[in-house]
Amino acid sequence: MGKHAVMVMGPAGSGKSTCCRTLMTHCEATGRSVHLVNLDPAAENFEYQPSIDIRELVPLDDVMDELGYGPNGGLVYCMEYLIDNIEWLDEELQSYDDDYLILDCPGQIELYTHIPVMKRLVSHMQRLNYSICGVYIIDSQFIEDTAKFFAGVLSATSAMVQLEVPHINVMSKMDLLGERAESAEMERYLEPDPGLLLEDANVTMRPRFYRLNEALVKLIEEFNMVQFVPLNIEHEDSVAYLLAQIDNAMQYGEDLEPKEPKDELTGNYDDE
Amino acid sequence: MSSSSTAPSNPSNPDPIPAPPSSTDASSSSSPSRHLPVVIIVIGMAGSGKTSFIQRLYAHLHAKGDAAYCINLDPAVSSVPFPANIDIRDTVNYKEVMKQYNLGPNGGILTSLNLFTTKFDQVLGLVEKRAPNLKYIILDTPGQIEIFTWSASGQIVAEALAASYPTVVAYVVDTPRTTQPSTFMANMLYACSILYKTRLPFLLLFSKTDVVSHDYALDWLQDYESYQRALARDTSYSASLANSMCLVLEEFYRNLRVAGVSAVTGQGVDGFLEEVEEGRKEYESDYRPYLAKLAEERRVREEKRKQDQVSRLMKDLRVSGTASGSSTGAAGKGKSATKPSAPAASRGGRAMVAGGRRQMWAEEDEMDVEEEARWGAGGAVEDDDDEYDD
């Protein structure tokens, strides 16, 4: 049996919800039974109505109004409330057994590092036999040079070491880059060449950081888990490629029973 | 780390590039010991104790008689416990922003900061006026760390300040919450990420040391092996990855300044200020030359842009010259108008340009947008020439 969940994470404004939406559309088009789970209490309107919504359990507005918390404290309160009432999630999840879940997570890095709510959530879902894949999104607009690229790698890694699930880094908004998306510059970040990266980094950073650059480049070289998958929501191919990467990371499809064709759409296995 | 003193920051560092702010402080720059205040940008995760720390720091500085200038950039904070000279909440009401733009709390804060950043030149102006009497400028950033670190406006604010004043980034780490080795690693990786993002002198600040002493952190920072042992007990992550990350972090620590401060007792604030001073030296010796190089590049680019604009204007004028004979003359003189050495010609050229424009208006009732834009560009050049008139 397959229980699969994709956790979409990333800083505020990096395009989490857009990514979720794109994946949803793609999955639906390929006939995969898929549901959106919203875990961000501060989220706004969705194009897809989330099947499970933390705002039904605890809306952030109420918390902020009634308890007098600011947005930060309110968010932390909501997430801790979720963990304390995890049965609610269990119950909700039961209706979507055997479906593909896409989790829209809150962006605040604090929830991953300082306050272990996301980690607890992940281990809870793992106990329920979910295979989970983390998707960390970074806005490609901010990757202007190698130093910024390193900054992105490091913040993604920072979330990754905490959650300990298969992990995919995504560079979003490639469609907004225009010509730069095709340029050799971006290619360098998507398929890093250690030597070139180091050379570049040494140009942008001051000499005292050369050794740090070197160590980082080595990390990138040894573990291709810090590579980035480009996402251009305007190209179906790009979305399909990302989904294939996610599926691969959590071995989706390997344990899938052949389904009775519900209708004429049966292409569950391949995304191409 | 302490080893940073071995960095190539000779006491006899090259003369700092003179007078980065504008000409208004020319009088103060003449004094031999011209002193710029140090900007401390306090960044940290939500709840790590940024604001409390600033409160303590301010009180400490006040007691010592050092003038500090506080800027609050957190639009969502309910009350600021230190006297903020500039408060983003006076400019932007983030609740109102949320309502008007139909945004969530996150978007509201981000948009508020963006709106504020559009007026940051005025902030700089205010700061500049006060700068000669100040010792420190302290910046409190929004609670959600990524709103400052992963946004365009955070970058603009940091760069604008760093362009004028010695700037140090203080990354606040919540000491009691970071005792787990894996949390510690995540936090350090994030800190390292900010270092790469800002490229400014960087200072690690362990807060709340009255609750848990930051000795354990110092031990981990200094002794790679003891951290590795702790990590091996704690994490289930693949050992080789953990080791590689340790290696990265070890290099990171090499260039790191560390201070532990308790906002409650005030312990360690002096140590912090010493580290800030070190950071300032690093700024002077390392960062400023780098900055000068960037500024030079920007100047060249700007120059080129201006040239392009002028030549475009000239081309337009030549086109319109076929319509009326007099404006060809304007084009000829207009060219010389770009040279500051010929103010008279500039004035004449400008008048001609204006005349040519009137003619255009008369001849063509309808101007399309593109043409209007071009005239707009011409107007910009005119404005530039104004400088040379007086």
PDB file of C-alpha atoms in Angstrom, chain A residues 11-12 40 42 44-45 60 64 70-72 107-110 113-115 138 142-145 147-148 150-152 154-155 157-158 160-162 164-165 203-206 208-209 211-213 215-216 218-219 222-223 225, chain B residues 7 45-46 76 94 103-106 109 143-146 150-152 155 174 177 182-183 185-187 189-190 192-193 195-197 199-201 235-237 240-241 244-245 247-248 251-252 254-255 257 282 286-287 290:
ATOM      1  CA  PRO A  11      10.724  30.925   2.736  1.00  0.00           C
ATOM      2  CA  ALA A  12       7.719  33.229   2.537  1.00  0.00           C
ATOM      3  CA  ASP A  40      -0.037  26.907   7.059  1.00  0.00           C
ATOM      4  CA  ALA A  42      -1.590  31.952   7.901  1.00  0.00           C
ATOM      5  CA  GLU A  44      -4.676  32.823   2.179  1.00  0.00           C
ATOM      6  CA  ASN A  45      -6.973  31.730  -0.583  1.00  0.00           C
ATOM      7  CA  LEU A  60      -4.647  32.094  13.033  1.00  0.00           C
ATOM      8  CA  MET A  64      -4.156  36.477  17.280  1.00  0.00           C
ATOM      9  CA  GLY A  70       1.536  38.662  17.191  1.00  0.00           C
ATOM     10  CA  PRO A  71       1.759  36.786  13.923  1.00  0.00           C
ATOM     11  CA  ASN A  72       4.821  34.865  15.056  1.00  0.00           C
ATOM     12  CA  GLY A 107       7.569  28.918   5.633  1.00  0.00           C
ATOM     13  CA  GLN A 108       8.990  30.006   8.954  1.00  0.00           C
ATOM     14  CA  ILE A 109      12.339  28.345   9.420  1.00  0.00           C
ATOM     15  CA  GLU A 110      11.888  28.542  13.179  1.00  0.00           C
ATOM     16  CA  THR A 113      14.905  24.361  13.697  1.00  0.00           C
ATOM     17  CA  HIS A 114      14.072  25.965  17.031  1.00  0.00           C
ATOM     18  CA  ILE A 115      10.686  24.504  17.716  1.00  0.00           C
ATOM     19  CA  ILE A 138      14.011  28.775  -3.332  1.00  0.00           C
ATOM     20  CA  PHE A 142      17.513  35.650  -5.451  1.00  0.00           C
ATOM     21  CA  ILE A 143      20.202  33.452  -6.892  1.00  0.00           C
ATOM     22  CA  GLU A 144      22.176  36.257  -8.445  1.00  0.00           C
ATOM     23  CA  ASP A 145      25.657  34.995  -7.857  1.00  0.00           C
ATOM     24  CA  ALA A 147      27.462  33.543  -2.822  1.00  0.00           C
ATOM     25  CA  LYS A 148      23.693  33.771  -2.948  1.00  0.00           C
ATOM     26  CA  PHE A 150      25.525  29.056  -1.360  1.00  0.00           C
ATOM     27  CA  ALA A 151      23.153  30.912   0.920  1.00  0.00           C
ATOM     28  CA  GLY A 152      20.285  29.038  -0.689  1.00  0.00           C
ATOM     29  CA  LEU A 154      22.736  26.294   3.248  1.00  0.00           C
ATOM     30  CA  SER A 155      19.248  27.325   4.228  1.00  0.00           C
ATOM     31  CA  THR A 157      20.312  22.066   4.143  1.00  0.00           C
ATOM     32  CA  SER A 158      19.388  23.611   7.440  1.00  0.00           C
ATOM     33  CA  MET A 160      16.948  19.111   5.650  1.00  0.00           C
ATOM     34  CA  VAL A 161      19.120  18.067   8.567  1.00  0.00           C
ATOM     35  CA  GLN A 162      16.210  18.596  10.899  1.00  0.00           C
ATOM     36  CA  GLU A 164      15.606  13.677   7.969  1.00  0.00           C
ATOM     37  CA  VAL A 165      13.432  12.773   5.024  1.00  0.00           C
ATOM     38  CA  VAL A 203      35.693  36.248  -6.814  1.00  0.00           C
ATOM     39  CA  THR A 204      32.617  37.334  -4.909  1.00  0.00           C
ATOM     40  CA  MET A 205      33.817  36.571  -1.415  1.00  0.00           C
ATOM     41  CA  ARG A 206      36.663  38.110   0.463  1.00  0.00           C
ATOM     42  CA  ARG A 208      39.320  35.069   4.336  1.00  0.00           C
ATOM     43  CA  PHE A 209      36.399  32.918   3.196  1.00  0.00           C
ATOM     44  CA  ARG A 211      38.564  27.898   2.754  1.00  0.00           C
ATOM     45  CA  LEU A 212      34.917  28.024   3.672  1.00  0.00           C
ATOM     46  CA  ASN A 213      34.074  28.137  -0.016  1.00  0.00           C
ATOM     47  CA  ALA A 215      34.524  23.110   2.140  1.00  0.00           C
ATOM     48  CA  LEU A 216      31.102  24.037   0.835  1.00  0.00           C
ATOM     49  CA  LYS A 218      33.093  19.787  -1.461  1.00  0.00           C
ATOM     50  CA  LEU A 219      29.766  19.285   0.269  1.00  0.00           C
ATOM     51  CA  GLU A 222      29.830  14.824  -2.617  1.00  0.00           C
ATOM     52  CA  PHE A 223      26.139  14.931  -1.927  1.00  0.00           C
ATOM     53  CA  MET A 225      21.188  16.120  -2.568  1.00  0.00           C
TER      54      MET A 225
ATOM     55  CA  ALA B   7      43.325  37.636   9.578  1.00  0.00           C
ATOM     56  CA  MET B  45      14.922  33.651  14.440  1.00  0.00           C
ATOM     57  CA  ALA B  46      11.576  34.484  15.967  1.00  0.00           C
ATOM     58  CA  ALA B  76       4.262  43.525  13.622  1.00  0.00           C
ATOM     59  CA  TYR B  94       0.817  46.509   8.836  1.00  0.00           C
ATOM     60  CA  LEU B 103      -2.699  39.741   2.442  1.00  0.00           C
ATOM     61  CA  GLY B 104      -1.965  37.283   5.204  1.00  0.00           C
ATOM     62  CA  PRO B 105       0.255  38.215   8.144  1.00  0.00           C
ATOM     63  CA  ASN B 106       3.390  37.115   6.312  1.00  0.00           C
ATOM     64  CA  ILE B 109       4.891  42.163   7.035  1.00  0.00           C
ATOM     65  CA  GLY B 143      10.672  38.419  13.807  1.00  0.00           C
ATOM     66  CA  GLN B 144      10.349  36.141  10.816  1.00  0.00           C
ATOM     67  CA  ILE B 145      13.953  35.844   9.865  1.00  0.00           C
ATOM     68  CA  GLU B 146      13.451  35.098   6.198  1.00  0.00           C
ATOM     69  CA  TRP B 150      15.207  36.332   1.755  1.00  0.00           C
ATOM     70  CA  SER B 151      13.679  39.517   0.522  1.00  0.00           C
ATOM     71  CA  ALA B 152      14.841  42.231  -1.805  1.00  0.00           C
ATOM     72  CA  GLN B 155      19.121  43.267   1.001  1.00  0.00           C
ATOM     73  CA  ASP B 174      18.631  31.127  21.145  1.00  0.00           C
ATOM     74  CA  ARG B 177      16.844  25.994  22.412  1.00  0.00           C
ATOM     75  CA  SER B 182      21.253  18.709  15.180  1.00  0.00           C
ATOM     76  CA  THR B 183      19.418  21.906  16.034  1.00  0.00           C
ATOM     77  CA  MET B 185      23.895  22.390  13.139  1.00  0.00           C
ATOM     78  CA  ALA B 186      20.721  23.638  11.470  1.00  0.00           C
ATOM     79  CA  ASN B 187      21.162  26.960  13.171  1.00  0.00           C
ATOM     80  CA  LEU B 189      24.027  26.335   8.608  1.00  0.00           C
ATOM     81  CA  TYR B 190      21.452  29.075   8.561  1.00  0.00           C
ATOM     82  CA  CYS B 192      26.411  30.556   7.393  1.00  0.00           C
ATOM     83  CA  SER B 193      23.742  31.124   4.799  1.00  0.00           C
ATOM     84  CA  LEU B 195      26.963  35.249   5.955  1.00  0.00           C
ATOM     85  CA  TYR B 196      26.920  34.375   2.277  1.00  0.00           C
ATOM     86  CA  LYS B 197      23.855  36.470   1.709  1.00  0.00           C
ATOM     87  CA  ARG B 199      28.923  39.179   3.057  1.00  0.00           C
ATOM     88  CA  LEU B 200      29.288  41.608   5.924  1.00  0.00           C
ATOM     89  CA  PRO B 201      31.414  41.116   9.016  1.00  0.00           C
ATOM     90  CA  THR B 235      21.310  12.198  14.945  1.00  0.00           C
ATOM     91  CA  SER B 236      20.320   9.339  12.760  1.00  0.00           C
ATOM     92  CA  TYR B 237      21.448  11.183   9.696  1.00  0.00           C
ATOM     93  CA  SER B 240      29.256  10.894   6.165  1.00  0.00           C
ATOM     94  CA  LEU B 241      26.921  13.762   5.411  1.00  0.00           C
ATOM     95  CA  SER B 244      31.004  16.790   5.614  1.00  0.00           C
ATOM     96  CA  MET B 245      28.773  19.401   7.128  1.00  0.00           C
ATOM     97  CA  LEU B 247      33.864  20.263   7.883  1.00  0.00           C
ATOM     98  CA  VAL B 248      31.974  23.124   6.317  1.00  0.00           C
ATOM     99  CA  GLU B 251      35.691  26.501   8.250  1.00  0.00           C
ATOM    100  CA  PHE B 252      32.791  28.739   9.056  1.00  0.00           C
ATOM    101  CA  ARG B 254      37.302  29.923  11.721  1.00  0.00           C
ATOM    102  CA  ASN B 255      36.130  33.364  10.658  1.00  0.00           C
ATOM    103  CA  ARG B 257      33.262  36.120  16.216  1.00  0.00           C
ATOM    104  CA  GLU B 282      37.323  43.895   9.571  1.00  0.00           C
ATOM    105  CA  ASP B 286      38.378  43.914   4.153  1.00  0.00           C
ATOM    106  CA  TYR B 287      35.005  45.118   3.232  1.00  0.00           C
ATOM    107  CA  TYR B 290      35.640  45.528  -1.843  1.00  0.00           C
TER     108      TYR B 290
END
